[in-house]
Coordinates of C-alpha atoms in Angstrom, one line a residue:
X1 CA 113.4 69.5 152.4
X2 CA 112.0 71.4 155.3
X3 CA 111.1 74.7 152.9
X4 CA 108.7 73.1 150.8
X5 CA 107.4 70.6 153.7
X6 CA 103.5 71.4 153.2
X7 CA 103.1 70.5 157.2
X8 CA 107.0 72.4 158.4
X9 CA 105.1 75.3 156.8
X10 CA 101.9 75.8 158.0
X11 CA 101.2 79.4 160.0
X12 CA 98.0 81.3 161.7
X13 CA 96.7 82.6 158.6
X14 CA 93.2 82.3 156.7
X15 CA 92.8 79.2 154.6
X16 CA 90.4 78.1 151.7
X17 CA 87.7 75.4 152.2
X18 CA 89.2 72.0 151.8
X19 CA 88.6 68.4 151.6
X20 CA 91.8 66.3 152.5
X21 CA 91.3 62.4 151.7
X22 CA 93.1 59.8 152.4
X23 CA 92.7 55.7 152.4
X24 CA 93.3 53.3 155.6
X25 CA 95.2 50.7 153.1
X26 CA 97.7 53.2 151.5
X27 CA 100.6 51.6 151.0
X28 CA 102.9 55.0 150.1
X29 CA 100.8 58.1 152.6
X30 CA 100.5 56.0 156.3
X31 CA 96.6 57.1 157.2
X32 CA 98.0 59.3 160.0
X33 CA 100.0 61.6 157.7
X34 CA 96.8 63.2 156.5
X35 CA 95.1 63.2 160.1
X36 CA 97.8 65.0 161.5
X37 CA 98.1 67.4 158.9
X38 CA 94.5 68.2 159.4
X39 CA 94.8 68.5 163.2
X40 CA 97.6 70.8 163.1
X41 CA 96.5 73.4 160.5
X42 CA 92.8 72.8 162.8
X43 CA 94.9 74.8 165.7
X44 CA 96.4 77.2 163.2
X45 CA 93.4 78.2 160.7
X46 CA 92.2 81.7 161.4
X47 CA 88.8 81.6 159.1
X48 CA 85.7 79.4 159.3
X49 CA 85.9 77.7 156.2
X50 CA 85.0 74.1 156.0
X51 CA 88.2 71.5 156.7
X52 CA 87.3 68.2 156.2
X53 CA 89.1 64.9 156.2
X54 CA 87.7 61.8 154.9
X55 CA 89.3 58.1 155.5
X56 CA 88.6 55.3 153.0
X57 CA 88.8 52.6 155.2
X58 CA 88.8 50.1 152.5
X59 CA 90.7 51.9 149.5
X60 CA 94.8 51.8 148.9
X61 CA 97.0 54.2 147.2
X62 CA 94.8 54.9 144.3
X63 CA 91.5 54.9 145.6
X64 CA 88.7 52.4 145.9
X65 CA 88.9 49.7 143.1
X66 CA 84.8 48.7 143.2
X67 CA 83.3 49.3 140.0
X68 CA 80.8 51.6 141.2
X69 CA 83.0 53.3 144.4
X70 CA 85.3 55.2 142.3
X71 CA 82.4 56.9 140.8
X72 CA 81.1 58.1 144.4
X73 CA 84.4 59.2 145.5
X74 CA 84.2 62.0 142.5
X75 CA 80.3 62.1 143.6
X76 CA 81.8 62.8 146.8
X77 CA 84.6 65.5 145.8
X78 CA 82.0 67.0 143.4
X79 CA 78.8 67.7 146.3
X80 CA 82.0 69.0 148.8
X81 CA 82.9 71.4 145.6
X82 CA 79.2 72.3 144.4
X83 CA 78.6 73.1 148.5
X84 CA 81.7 75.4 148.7
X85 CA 80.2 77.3 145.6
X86 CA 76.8 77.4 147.0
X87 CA 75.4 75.3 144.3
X88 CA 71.9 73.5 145.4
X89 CA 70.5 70.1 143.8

């Protein structure tokens, strides 16, 4: 299990820009998992490219359920994308 373990596996290397979410009610990925992810591969990351982590702190396992928040999590992933390919309003 430990050879395809995405946090057994992390090394001081150059990583892309990314945007790791995760969602204080999840009932399958505890809230920490991602946050401690995040801090590791923080100490490890060789580049300065953008890592962000964002906590729902009123979504479960598959997001927000709103009617309308759904909509501005991909708002949300789309302006993080858009930034990373340096495209303006």
């Amino acid at each position: 299990m430990k050879t395809y373990s995405p946090y057994d596996n992390l090394q001081h290397r150059a990583y892309p820009a990314m945007l790791v979410k995760t969602s204080f009610n999840d009932s399958q990925v505890m809230y920490w998992e991602p946050a401690k992810y995040i801090a590791k591969l923080r100490t490890l990351k060789t580049d300065k490219h953008p890592l962000l982590l964002k906590t729902n702190m009123a979504a479960g396992h598959g997001g927000s359920s709103g009617r309308y928040d759904r909509l501005r999590e991909i708002a949300f992933d789309y302006a993080f994308m858009f930034a990373q390919l340096g495209i303006a309003k």
